[in-house]
Structure formats: C-alpha cells, structure tokens
Coordinates of C-alpha atoms in Angstrom, one line a residue:
M104 CA -31.3 30.3 -40.0
Y105 CA -32.1 31.6 -43.5
R106 CA -35.8 31.7 -44.1
L107 CA -37.1 30.7 -47.6
D108 CA -40.7 31.8 -46.6
P109 CA -40.8 34.8 -44.3
R110 CA -44.4 35.2 -43.4
Y111 CA -46.5 37.9 -41.7
A112 CA -49.8 37.5 -40.0
P113 CA -52.8 39.4 -41.4
T114 CA -54.3 42.1 -39.2
P115 CA -57.0 40.9 -36.8
G116 CA -60.4 40.5 -38.5
A117 CA -58.9 40.0 -42.0
V118 CA -60.8 37.3 -43.8
L119 CA -58.7 34.5 -45.4
A120 CA -60.0 31.5 -47.3
T121 CA -58.3 28.6 -49.1
G122 CA -59.6 26.2 -51.7
W123 CA -62.1 26.8 -54.5
R124 CA -65.2 25.9 -52.5
A125 CA -64.3 28.3 -49.7
V126 CA -63.5 31.0 -52.2
A127 CA -66.7 30.5 -54.1
A128 CA -68.7 30.7 -50.9
L129 CA -67.5 34.3 -50.4
L130 CA -69.2 35.5 -53.6
A131 CA -72.4 37.4 -53.2
H132 CA -75.6 35.8 -54.4
G133 CA -76.9 37.3 -57.7
P134 CA -77.9 39.1 -59.5
A135 CA -74.3 40.6 -59.6
T136 CA -71.4 41.0 -61.9
V137 CA -68.0 39.9 -60.5
A138 CA -64.9 41.1 -62.2
V139 CA -61.8 39.0 -61.7
D140 CA -58.8 40.9 -63.2
G141 CA -55.2 39.9 -63.3
P142 CA -52.2 39.0 -65.5
P143 CA -52.3 36.6 -68.5
T144 CA -50.2 34.0 -66.7
V145 CA -53.2 33.0 -64.6
D146 CA -54.9 29.9 -65.8
W147 CA -58.1 31.7 -66.6
D148 CA -59.9 28.7 -68.0
R149 CA -59.3 26.7 -64.8
L150 CA -60.3 29.7 -62.6
A151 CA -63.6 30.2 -64.5
T152 CA -64.4 26.5 -64.5
R153 CA -63.7 25.9 -60.9
L154 CA -65.6 29.0 -59.7
T155 CA -68.7 28.2 -61.8
E156 CA -68.6 24.6 -60.7
E157 CA -68.3 25.4 -57.0
L158 CA -71.0 28.1 -57.3
A159 CA -73.4 25.7 -58.9
A160 CA -72.7 23.2 -56.1
L161 CA -73.6 26.0 -53.7
G162 CA -76.9 26.6 -55.5
T163 CA -75.8 29.8 -57.4
P164 CA -75.9 29.7 -61.2
A165 CA -72.9 31.5 -62.8
R166 CA -72.2 32.6 -66.3
A167 CA -68.6 33.3 -67.4
L168 CA -67.3 36.0 -69.8
D169 CA -63.7 35.6 -70.9
L170 CA -62.4 39.1 -71.8
R171 CA -59.4 37.6 -73.6
A172 CA -61.6 36.9 -76.5
H173 CA -62.3 40.6 -77.0
H174 CA -58.8 42.0 -77.5
A175 CA -58.1 44.1 -80.5
P176 CA -56.5 42.1 -83.4
P177 CA -52.9 41.0 -82.7
D178 CA -51.3 43.4 -85.2
T179 CA -53.2 46.3 -83.7
V180 CA -52.1 45.3 -80.2
R181 CA -48.5 45.2 -81.3
S182 CA -48.6 48.5 -83.2
R183 CA -50.2 50.3 -80.2
T184 CA -47.8 49.0 -77.6
D185 CA -44.3 48.4 -79.2
T186 CA -43.0 51.2 -81.4
T187 CA -39.3 50.2 -81.5
D188 CA -37.5 47.7 -83.8
D189 CA -34.8 47.0 -81.3
P190 CA -34.4 43.2 -81.1
Y191 CA -33.2 43.3 -77.4
Y192 CA -35.2 46.0 -75.7
A193 CA -38.4 47.9 -76.1
R194 CA -39.1 51.3 -74.6
L195 CA -41.2 50.8 -71.5
A196 CA -44.8 50.9 -72.6
D197 CA -46.8 53.8 -71.3
N198 CA -50.2 52.4 -72.5
S199 CA -53.3 51.8 -70.4
L200 CA -54.7 48.3 -70.5
R201 CA -57.7 49.8 -72.3
D202 CA -55.5 50.3 -75.4
L203 CA -55.5 46.5 -75.9
F204 CA -59.2 46.6 -76.8
D205 CA -61.2 48.3 -79.6
D206 CA -64.7 47.8 -78.3
L207 CA -65.5 46.3 -74.9
P208 CA -68.3 43.7 -74.8
D209 CA -71.7 44.7 -73.5
P210 CA -72.9 41.5 -71.8
T211 CA -76.5 40.6 -70.9
P212 CA -77.1 41.6 -67.3
P213 CA -77.2 38.7 -64.8
A214 CA -80.6 37.2 -64.3
T215 CA -82.3 36.9 -60.9
G216 CA -80.1 34.9 -58.6
E217 CA -77.3 34.6 -61.3
L218 CA -73.7 35.7 -61.1
L219 CA -71.9 37.0 -64.2
L220 CA -68.2 36.2 -63.9
V221 CA -66.1 38.5 -66.1
H222 CA -62.5 37.3 -66.0
G223 CA -59.1 38.0 -67.6
P224 CA -56.8 40.9 -67.9
G225 CA -58.9 44.1 -68.0
A226 CA -62.0 42.6 -66.4
S227 CA -62.3 45.6 -64.2
L228 CA -62.9 47.8 -67.3
L229 CA -66.5 46.4 -67.5
P230 CA -69.2 47.6 -65.0
H231 CA -69.1 45.4 -62.0
D232 CA -70.5 45.0 -58.5
L233 CA -67.5 43.1 -57.0
L234 CA -63.8 43.4 -58.0
W235 CA -61.2 40.7 -57.3
Y236 CA -57.6 40.5 -58.5
A237 CA -56.2 37.0 -59.3
D238 CA -52.4 36.9 -59.3
L239 CA -49.3 34.9 -60.0
P240 CA -45.9 36.4 -59.1
K241 CA -43.8 37.5 -62.1
R242 CA -41.3 34.7 -61.8
H243 CA -44.1 32.3 -62.9
A244 CA -44.7 34.4 -66.0
E245 CA -41.0 34.5 -67.0
A246 CA -40.7 30.7 -66.5
A247 CA -43.8 30.0 -68.5
V248 CA -42.8 32.2 -71.4
A249 CA -39.3 30.7 -71.4
A250 CA -40.9 27.2 -71.4
G251 CA -43.1 28.1 -74.4
T252 CA -46.4 27.9 -72.5
G253 CA -46.7 31.5 -71.4
R254 CA -48.7 34.2 -73.3
N255 CA -48.3 37.9 -73.6
L256 CA -50.8 40.6 -72.6
G257 CA -53.3 41.1 -75.4
L258 CA -52.0 38.2 -77.4
P259 CA -53.6 35.1 -75.7
Y260 CA -53.3 32.8 -78.7
E261 CA -49.7 33.3 -79.6
R262 CA -46.5 32.0 -78.1
G263 CA -45.1 34.4 -75.5
D264 CA -42.0 36.5 -75.9
V265 CA -39.7 37.5 -73.0
R266 CA -38.8 40.9 -74.5
R267 CA -42.4 41.8 -74.7
L268 CA -43.1 40.4 -71.2
F269 CA -40.4 42.6 -69.6
Y270 CA -40.9 45.9 -71.4
I271 CA -44.6 45.9 -72.5
D272 CA -46.7 43.6 -70.4
W273 CA -45.2 44.3 -67.0
P274 CA -45.3 48.1 -67.1
V275 CA -48.9 48.1 -68.4
L276 CA -50.0 45.5 -65.9
D277 CA -48.3 47.1 -62.9
R278 CA -50.0 50.5 -63.5
H279 CA -53.3 48.8 -63.9
R280 CA -53.0 46.7 -60.8
D281 CA -51.7 49.6 -58.7
A282 CA -54.7 51.8 -59.8
L283 CA -57.0 49.0 -58.7
A284 CA -55.4 48.4 -55.3
P285 CA -57.3 51.0 -53.3
R286 CA -60.7 49.6 -54.3
L287 CA -60.2 45.8 -54.6
D288 CA -62.8 43.7 -52.8
G289 CA -60.5 40.7 -52.8
W290 CA -57.1 39.3 -53.7
L291 CA -56.7 35.7 -55.0
D292 CA -53.3 34.0 -55.0
V293 CA -53.5 31.1 -57.5
Q294 CA -49.9 29.7 -57.3
D295 CA -51.5 26.4 -56.3
P296 CA -54.1 26.0 -59.0
E297 CA -56.1 23.5 -56.9
H298 CA -55.7 25.4 -53.6
P299 CA -56.0 29.2 -54.1
T300 CA -55.7 31.5 -51.1
Y301 CA -58.0 34.6 -50.9
I302 CA -57.7 37.6 -48.7
E303 CA -60.5 40.2 -48.6
G304 CA -59.6 43.8 -49.8
D305 CA -60.1 45.7 -46.5
G306 CA -58.1 43.2 -44.6
L307 CA -55.3 43.3 -47.2
R308 CA -55.1 47.0 -47.1
A309 CA -55.1 47.1 -43.3
T310 CA -52.3 44.5 -43.2
L311 CA -50.2 46.4 -45.8
A312 CA -50.7 49.6 -43.8
A313 CA -49.2 47.9 -40.7
L314 CA -46.3 46.4 -42.7
A315 CA -45.4 49.8 -44.2
R316 CA -44.5 50.9 -40.6
R317 CA -42.4 48.0 -39.5
P318 CA -39.4 46.0 -40.8
V319 CA -40.4 43.6 -43.6
R320 CA -38.7 40.9 -45.6
T321 CA -39.7 39.8 -49.0
R322 CA -39.9 36.2 -50.2
P323 CA -36.5 35.3 -51.8
Y324 CA -35.9 33.1 -54.8
F325 CA -33.1 32.2 -57.3
N326 CA -33.1 32.0 -61.1
S327 CA -30.7 29.8 -63.2
T328 CA -28.5 31.2 -65.9
P329 CA -25.6 29.7 -68.0
W330 CA -23.0 31.2 -65.7
G331 CA -24.7 30.3 -62.4
G332 CA -23.1 28.7 -59.3
H333 CA -24.3 26.5 -56.5
W334 CA -23.6 28.4 -53.3
A335 CA -27.3 29.2 -52.6
Q336 CA -28.2 25.5 -53.0
R337 CA -25.6 24.3 -50.6
V338 CA -25.7 27.1 -48.0
L339 CA -29.2 28.6 -48.1
G340 CA -31.2 25.5 -49.1
F341 CA -32.7 26.6 -52.4
D342 CA -33.9 24.1 -55.0
R343 CA -31.2 21.5 -55.2
A344 CA -32.7 20.1 -58.4
A345 CA -32.3 23.4 -60.2
R346 CA -29.5 23.7 -62.8
N347 CA -27.9 26.4 -60.6
T348 CA -28.6 29.3 -58.4
A349 CA -27.3 32.3 -60.3
L350 CA -29.5 35.3 -59.6
G351 CA -30.9 35.6 -56.1
Y352 CA -33.9 37.9 -55.8
E353 CA -33.7 39.2 -52.3
L354 CA -35.4 42.6 -52.8
I355 CA -36.1 43.6 -56.4
A356 CA -39.2 45.7 -55.9
P357 CA -41.0 45.2 -59.2
E358 CA -40.9 41.5 -58.7
A359 CA -40.7 41.0 -55.0
G360 CA -43.6 39.6 -52.9
V361 CA -44.6 39.6 -49.3
L362 CA -46.2 36.5 -47.8
I363 CA -49.3 37.2 -45.7
G364 CA -50.9 34.3 -43.9
T365 CA -51.0 32.0 -40.9
H366 CA -49.1 29.0 -42.2
P367 CA -47.7 27.5 -45.5
G368 CA -51.1 26.2 -46.5
Q369 CA -52.9 29.5 -46.0
Q370 CA -50.8 32.4 -47.4
A371 CA -51.1 34.9 -50.2
E372 CA -48.1 36.5 -51.9
I373 CA -48.7 40.2 -52.3
P374 CA -46.5 42.4 -54.5
F375 CA -44.1 44.4 -52.4
Q376 CA -44.8 47.3 -54.8
L377 CA -48.3 47.7 -53.3
L378 CA -46.7 48.8 -50.0
C379 CA -45.1 51.7 -51.9
V380 CA -48.3 52.5 -53.9
L381 CA -50.6 52.6 -50.9
H382 CA -48.1 54.1 -48.4
P383 CA -45.3 55.9 -50.3
E384 CA -44.3 58.3 -47.6
A385 CA -44.3 55.7 -44.8
M386 CA -42.2 53.3 -46.9
L387 CA -39.8 55.6 -48.7
G388 CA -40.0 58.8 -46.7
P389 CA -41.4 62.2 -47.8
Q390 CA -38.2 63.4 -49.6
V391 CA -37.5 60.1 -51.3
S392 CA -41.1 59.7 -52.3
A393 CA -41.1 63.2 -53.8
R394 CA -38.1 62.2 -55.9
F395 CA -39.0 58.6 -56.9
G396 CA -42.8 58.6 -56.5
T397 CA -44.0 55.1 -55.7
S398 CA -40.9 53.4 -57.2
F399 CA -38.7 51.7 -54.5
P400 CA -35.3 52.8 -55.9
I401 CA -32.8 50.3 -54.3
R402 CA -32.5 46.6 -54.9
F403 CA -30.6 43.8 -53.2
D404 CA -29.8 40.6 -55.1
Y405 CA -27.2 37.9 -55.2
L406 CA -24.8 36.8 -58.1
D407 CA -23.7 33.3 -57.3
T408 CA -20.7 32.1 -59.5
V409 CA -19.4 29.5 -57.0
D410 CA -18.4 26.6 -59.3
G411 CA -20.0 28.6 -62.1
G412 CA -18.5 31.0 -64.7
N413 CA -17.6 34.6 -65.3
L414 CA -20.5 37.0 -65.8
S415 CA -20.6 38.7 -69.2
V416 CA -18.6 41.9 -69.4
H417 CA -21.3 44.6 -69.6
C418 CA -22.4 48.0 -68.5
H419 CA -25.6 49.8 -67.8
P420 CA -27.3 52.8 -69.5
K421 CA -26.4 56.3 -68.5
E422 CA -29.1 58.6 -67.2
T423 CA -30.0 60.4 -70.4
Y424 CA -29.9 57.2 -72.5
M425 CA -32.0 55.3 -69.9
R426 CA -34.7 58.0 -69.9
E427 CA -34.8 58.9 -73.6
R428 CA -34.2 55.5 -75.1
F429 CA -35.8 53.1 -72.6
G430 CA -38.3 55.3 -70.7
W431 CA -37.1 54.6 -67.1
P432 CA -36.9 57.9 -65.1
Y433 CA -33.7 57.0 -63.3
T434 CA -30.6 55.0 -64.2
Q435 CA -29.0 51.8 -63.2
H436 CA -26.1 52.4 -60.9
E437 CA -24.7 49.3 -59.1
T438 CA -22.3 48.2 -56.4
Y439 CA -20.8 44.7 -55.7
Y440 CA -20.3 43.7 -52.1
L441 CA -18.3 40.5 -51.9
T442 CA -20.0 38.2 -49.4
L443 CA -17.7 35.3 -50.4
A444 CA -14.8 34.9 -52.7
R445 CA -12.7 31.8 -53.4
P446 CA -8.9 32.3 -53.6
G447 CA -7.9 33.8 -56.9
A448 CA -11.4 35.1 -57.7
R449 CA -11.6 38.4 -59.5
V450 CA -13.9 41.4 -60.3
F451 CA -13.7 43.1 -63.6
L452 CA -14.2 46.9 -63.3
G453 CA -13.5 49.9 -65.4
L454 CA -11.2 50.6 -68.4
R455 CA -7.5 50.3 -68.2
E456 CA -5.5 53.4 -68.6
D457 CA -4.2 52.2 -71.9
A458 CA -7.4 50.8 -73.3
D459 CA -7.6 51.2 -77.1
L460 CA -11.3 51.8 -77.7
D461 CA -11.1 51.2 -81.5
L462 CA -9.5 47.8 -80.8
F463 CA -12.0 47.1 -78.1
R464 CA -14.8 47.6 -80.5
K465 CA -13.2 45.6 -83.2
E466 CA -12.7 42.6 -80.9
I467 CA -16.2 42.9 -79.5
E468 CA -17.6 42.8 -83.0
E469 CA -15.5 39.9 -84.1
A470 CA -16.5 37.9 -81.1
A471 CA -20.2 38.7 -81.7
H472 CA -20.3 38.0 -85.4
D473 CA -17.5 35.6 -86.1
G474 CA -17.0 33.7 -82.8
V475 CA -13.5 35.0 -82.3
P476 CA -12.5 34.8 -78.6
M477 CA -11.0 37.9 -76.9
D478 CA -9.3 38.6 -73.6
P479 CA -11.3 41.3 -71.7
E480 CA -8.3 42.0 -69.5
D481 CA -6.6 43.7 -72.5
H482 CA -9.1 46.5 -72.0
V483 CA -10.8 46.1 -68.6
M484 CA -9.1 46.2 -65.2
T485 CA -9.4 43.4 -62.7
F486 CA -9.3 43.4 -58.9
P487 CA -8.9 40.7 -56.3
A488 CA -12.3 39.7 -55.1
A489 CA -11.6 40.1 -51.4
P490 CA -14.6 39.2 -49.0
G491 CA -16.0 42.4 -47.4
R492 CA -14.8 44.7 -50.3
L493 CA -17.3 47.0 -52.0
F494 CA -16.9 47.9 -55.7
M495 CA -18.8 51.0 -57.0
I496 CA -20.2 50.6 -60.5
P497 CA -21.7 53.9 -61.9
A498 CA -23.8 53.6 -65.0
G499 CA -21.6 53.1 -68.1
T500 CA -18.8 51.4 -66.2
P501 CA -17.7 48.0 -67.8
H502 CA -17.8 45.3 -65.2
A503 CA -18.3 41.6 -64.3
S504 CA -18.1 39.3 -61.4
G505 CA -15.6 36.4 -62.0
T506 CA -16.2 32.8 -61.1
G507 CA -15.9 31.7 -57.5
N508 CA -17.8 34.7 -56.0
V509 CA -20.9 35.4 -54.1
V510 CA -21.7 39.0 -54.8
L511 CA -24.4 40.9 -52.9
E512 CA -25.4 43.4 -55.6
I513 CA -26.7 46.6 -54.1
S514 CA -28.1 48.6 -56.9
A515 CA -30.6 51.0 -58.3
T516 CA -33.9 49.3 -59.0
P517 CA -33.8 49.2 -62.8
Y518 CA -32.6 45.7 -63.5
L519 CA -33.4 44.7 -67.1
Y520 CA -30.7 46.5 -68.9
S521 CA -27.5 44.5 -68.9
L522 CA -25.7 45.9 -72.0
R523 CA -23.4 43.0 -72.8
L524 CA -20.1 43.6 -74.5
Y525 CA -18.6 40.2 -74.3
D526 CA -20.0 36.9 -73.0
W527 CA -17.1 34.4 -73.4
L528 CA -18.8 32.9 -76.6
R529 CA -21.1 31.2 -74.2
P530 CA -24.4 29.6 -75.4
D531 CA -27.7 29.8 -73.6
A532 CA -29.5 26.9 -71.9
N533 CA -30.8 25.8 -75.4
G534 CA -27.4 25.9 -77.0
E535 CA -28.1 29.1 -78.9
P536 CA -25.9 32.3 -78.7
R537 CA -26.8 34.6 -75.9
P538 CA -28.1 38.0 -76.9
L539 CA -25.3 40.5 -77.1
P540 CA -26.5 44.1 -77.4
Y541 CA -23.0 45.5 -77.7
E542 CA -24.0 48.6 -79.7
H543 CA -26.0 49.7 -76.7
G544 CA -23.1 48.9 -74.4
L545 CA -20.6 50.8 -76.5
A546 CA -22.9 53.8 -76.7
N547 CA -23.0 54.0 -72.9
L548 CA -19.3 53.1 -72.2
E549 CA -17.7 55.3 -69.6
T550 CA -14.4 56.3 -71.2
E551 CA -13.2 59.2 -69.0
R552 CA -12.6 57.3 -65.7
R553 CA -9.7 54.9 -66.3
G554 CA -6.8 53.2 -64.6
A555 CA -5.8 54.8 -61.3
A556 CA -9.0 56.8 -61.2
V557 CA -11.0 53.6 -61.2
A558 CA -9.1 52.2 -58.3
R559 CA -9.3 55.5 -56.4
D560 CA -13.0 56.3 -57.0
L561 CA -14.6 52.9 -57.3
V562 CA -12.7 50.8 -54.8
Q563 CA -13.0 52.9 -51.7
E564 CA -11.6 52.2 -48.2
P565 CA -14.1 52.0 -45.4
R566 CA -14.4 55.2 -43.3
T567 CA -15.8 55.1 -39.7
L568 CA -18.8 57.4 -39.4
R569 CA -19.7 56.8 -35.8
R570 CA -19.2 54.3 -33.0
G571 CA -20.6 53.1 -29.7
E572 CA -19.9 50.4 -27.2
G573 CA -18.8 47.3 -29.1
W574 CA -19.9 48.6 -32.5
R575 CA -19.2 51.0 -35.3
E576 CA -20.8 52.2 -38.5
E577 CA -18.7 52.5 -41.6
L578 CA -19.2 54.2 -45.0
L579 CA -18.1 51.7 -47.6
G580 CA -18.9 53.7 -50.7
A581 CA -20.5 57.0 -51.9
L582 CA -20.1 58.9 -55.1
E583 CA -21.6 62.2 -56.1
E584 CA -23.0 60.7 -59.3
M585 CA -24.9 57.9 -57.5
F586 CA -28.1 58.7 -55.5
Y587 CA -27.5 56.0 -52.8
E588 CA -24.7 55.0 -50.6
V589 CA -23.6 51.8 -48.8
R590 CA -22.7 51.5 -45.2
R591 CA -21.8 48.7 -42.8
H592 CA -22.5 48.1 -39.1
V593 CA -19.7 46.1 -37.4
L594 CA -20.9 44.6 -34.0
D595 CA -19.0 42.6 -31.4
A596 CA -20.8 39.6 -30.0
G597 CA -23.6 40.8 -27.8
A598 CA -23.3 44.5 -28.9
V599 CA -26.4 46.7 -29.6
A600 CA -26.1 49.5 -32.2
D601 CA -28.5 52.4 -32.4
D602 CA -29.8 53.7 -35.7
D603 CA -32.6 55.9 -37.1
T604 CA -34.1 56.0 -40.5
A605 CA -34.4 59.8 -40.1
G606 CA -37.2 60.0 -42.7
R607 CA -35.7 57.7 -45.4
F608 CA -35.9 53.9 -45.7
H609 CA -32.9 51.6 -45.0
V610 CA -32.2 48.2 -46.5
L611 CA -30.2 45.8 -44.4
N612 CA -28.3 42.5 -45.1
V613 CA -26.3 40.3 -42.7
V614 CA -23.1 39.7 -44.5
E615 CA -21.1 38.0 -41.7
G616 CA -22.0 36.3 -38.4
E617 CA -25.2 34.6 -37.2
G618 CA -27.5 37.6 -37.4
V619 CA -29.2 40.4 -35.5
V620 CA -32.5 41.2 -33.9
V621 CA -33.9 44.5 -35.2
R622 CA -35.8 46.2 -32.5
T623 CA -37.9 49.3 -33.2
A624 CA -39.0 52.1 -31.0
A625 CA -42.6 51.0 -31.5
G626 CA -41.8 47.6 -29.9
E627 CA -41.5 45.5 -33.1
R628 CA -38.9 42.7 -33.2
H629 CA -37.6 41.1 -36.4
T630 CA -34.8 38.5 -36.5
L631 CA -32.5 38.8 -39.5
S632 CA -30.1 35.9 -40.2
F633 CA -27.0 35.6 -42.3
A634 CA -27.6 36.4 -46.0
E635 CA -31.1 37.7 -45.4
T636 CA -32.3 41.1 -46.5
L637 CA -34.7 43.4 -44.6
T638 CA -36.4 46.7 -45.5
V639 CA -36.8 49.2 -42.7
P640 CA -39.5 51.6 -43.8
A641 CA -38.9 55.3 -43.3
A642 CA -41.8 55.4 -40.8
V643 CA -39.9 53.1 -38.4
G644 CA -37.7 56.0 -37.2
R645 CA -35.4 54.9 -34.3
Y646 CA -34.3 51.2 -34.1
Q647 CA -31.6 49.0 -32.8
L648 CA -29.5 46.1 -34.1
A649 CA -28.7 43.5 -31.4
A650 CA -26.0 41.0 -32.4
I651 CA -26.9 37.3 -32.1
G652 CA -24.5 34.5 -31.4
E653 CA -20.9 34.3 -30.1
R654 CA -19.2 35.9 -33.1
P655 CA -19.0 39.4 -34.5
V656 CA -21.7 40.4 -36.9
K657 CA -21.6 42.6 -39.9
V658 CA -24.7 44.2 -41.5
V659 CA -24.6 46.1 -44.7
K660 CA -27.0 49.0 -45.1
A661 CA -28.1 51.0 -48.2
L662 CA -30.0 54.3 -48.2
V663 CA -30.7 57.2 -50.5
R664 CA -28.3 60.0 -49.9
P665 CA -29.9 63.1 -48.3
D666 CA -28.5 65.4 -50.9
S667 CA -29.7 63.3 -53.9
S668 CA -33.5 63.6 -53.6
R669 CA -33.7 66.5 -56.0
G670 CA -32.7 64.3 -59.0
D671 CA -29.9 62.2 -60.5
A672 CA -26.5 63.6 -60.5

C-alpha cells in the first residue's frame, strides 16, 4: 500500500522531544546565548514567546532578540540580491545570508542564570553557546507566499513574492543551512506550531549517516495547478479536499524531506539534501559527486491530468543558457514515463518536420498578447500516450502531457524553469493570466531535431540489457546529450532480480504490480509499493528486488550514465 508518511527510526541514543515544555527543558541553564536559526516561514514570534514562557515556568529567565529587526533596509536587500529585471525568473542568488545585514547587533551578554534567545534567519551569525535550527519544509513557504501571508528573506514586513522565494531566498537559505549542518546542536521541526519535535544534533547526524547507506524514501506530497487531475486523490489517498493533485513531489531533492521519528506524534522532517551535504560519496558515489558536488541530480515526480487539462506547451533551458542566464550548473533534461493513460490521451513532443518557426512565433505572440487561440499541433508533434512508454525530452524540446495521463516525470533536478510557449489561454487559480515567458522558450527552442528524427531518437523501443530466472532488465531510453538513462526491471510473480549500484546511486519506482522488497547485501529490507519512489544510495552496492504478489511487477530505474560524469554533453 502506498505510504503517505514513510518514517525511519532514529539511531539508538538519539534524543527526541515533543512539545514546547519538553523542548525548553533541554536548554542549558544560563548564562548562555542560544541561537535559533531558520527560514522566514517559521512563526518566530510564537517560537520566541513559547520558549521564553516555558523557560520561565522552569525557573530560567530568558530574553529574546529578534534578528529580523536588524536587516538592512529593504531597497538595500533587494539591490544586493536581485540584479535582473526579468519578471519571470531571477538568476540564482549567490549571496551569503550575511549580505542581508549592514551591522549585526551587539547584545548585552546574558546575566547570571539568564538565557539570551537570538532567533530568526541568520541567528547563527551572532556569537552563541548553543545552535539550533528551526525548520518548516519549503512547501509551507510556497503555500504561505501564495496565500499572501508568507514573507521573503530579509524583507519581514512586506508581502512575499514567489519569484523571489524560488530564486533568491531558497538558494541563500540552503547554502546557509548546509554550512550549519555539521555543527548544529539541535533541529526543531515546527510544522505543528503547538507541538514541535526536536532531535539533538549528534543523534540527527548519526541517523543521517545510517540512512545514507541504506534505501530511503522521501515524504511525498502533491500541489494543485489549473491543469491538475484527480488520480492521486482517488488511487493514492492524497488530500481529497484539495482542488486537484497535479504535481506529485516523489523525490525533488531541493524540497524533499525524510521523516525521522518513532510515530506520527514524534517525528521530524529533515531535508533530504542534508544526506547529500554530509555524505556526498555515500549517497551519490565518488564519480557522480565529483561531477555534481552535493546536488542530487535526478528527480522523480508525477504529472496528474486525469480529468484535468493539457499541460502548457513548453521547453526547458539549454545548458549554456541555464548556466549563464539562470546560474544553475547543469541543465533540465526530462523524460516522461506513462504510468497510466486513458484511451485517446496524447503526449506533445518535438517540432513537426514542416513547422514554420516564424508562424509559430507569430501565433505564440498573438495568444500571449491578444488572447488569440492557436493549435499547437500545427507545429508540435503528438504521440499516443501508451502506458509503459518512455518519451525522452532533452533541453529545448517543446513538449506537454495531454489530459488523461499519469506521467512519472524522471528528470534532471533543476525544476523551476518551465519556459511556457502556449497555455491554452488558461487563467490561474485567481482568474488572472498565467505567466507566459515565451521569449525564453523561443530562445531555447530545439529546431534541428524534427519529424522522423523526433520519433526515432526520443521515443525509443526497449532493449533488453540482461536477464535472469523470471526477470529481465531493459534500457528504455538513453541519449548522448543527457547525463542519465532510464531502465526497467520486469519481474514475474515471485521472481528475484539481482542488481548493484556499482558506485552510483539508483532511483526506483514501481510502475506496475503490487511492489517489491528491496534487499541489500548488508541485510536491510525495504518494501516498495506501487507508485512509490525509493533512493538506493551508491554505498548500498549489491541488492535484490523480490516481487510481491501474484502478478508481474515492473520497476523503473534511473541512474547517471557512467560516461557522463565529466560534464554535460
């Protein structure tokens, strides 16, 4: 059965605590300065109030210093961090969090028996005796900003902006958090504002060290969009009250979290990225880590259009454009694996042989500026959306999933650069026109591969790589220009297939059948059910897939190609 909350026990001896009273009791008696750092999405006023109240009840006086009041003036913050006038995208910020301040405060040292609680983004920049990190997963920040209640980093008194959140706040915050990870004294998950969960730093790092050497699944969730469908609500059990379940975040490393705890009431969600920061070679493998650093380069997500609409026709930045214009060191190649497709469903992919680029541009501009509808099929090819088929989508290739599909999108990790060309004149959730950065899309459009070459190169036939008793491994898609490839294990009922990471991570997803048990040479066991995604770190080495149930099972696998670790093609 699909798990909405895959959870992993902390290592023996790790200290967990829940509730403000229990958390406050872990703080040292003064005099001491406690720095509680974290993102602006945290309710810092509540955190400071609850901790000081509980400390007072325990007989420890506490004084709070809110670092948000000491940011540089708003115009200064903006000028230092956002140097582009692009209304859709900003270049990824390379600032340190210190750039958001002119002069840091110099607080009066804590008196005898007193605690000084320095809190807010950047609290660790002040001298301290104890360092905690309070966190809310990024999905909360995006939802809060979209609702008008969220705030951006360094701008605590202004309405938040999603563009700034994605391209300024998150890169700055991620680097800051990652640098703190090796020396944190504690981690505080405040998703439940009245019932936070704490895990002490050494226990957290020990747990992450263990997880970096065994199969691990991240916590999934779905976002709603104007084109979204309802398959994930009906089949997987996601929020039935949501507008739809369009985008399924199975494994998108910059946003994914791993649940560490003993039960739903005592668990902390830790960024998956910390596994890669603290253990890059164990997670990615030496060669992959040498190429990508601590960036986990492959993502798995769902596109659910069942009873929804067509996605926008769009493409993604080519390598040079991505690096020079947007600042991400590798580009956004994608693939679509069709988990489900209703009769007549389609996939849009690649230019037609006879596509007229001047006319294509003219129609795109008329749609964007004058609301004139166009037919993308006049320029873009379509293919039947057959379940089990893989479509390759190199950067620059125009594409879209049509309505009636469940697409498992197996892609490079960059995920915030959908360069829309046409969006069916569709309004957003507020009735406003959706952003249409078509100039970016046209600047990156792949015009050389057309017609028959699209069908030949991007819709490949499966090739058997190896086989054993009751199973085979197929190559579904590989291109010289893409740094990863997609394979599939096909297992008869009861079959057991052997595999080996061979020094580079694997990502698995059960696309058909009940599921498998993943068994490692070290003796770990992990059940993986239909539609679930699992990361097998490079350090795992040899492992087996044992089919569950009375029907055949198919498991898709993605990995970085051995000949691609030196750089993008």
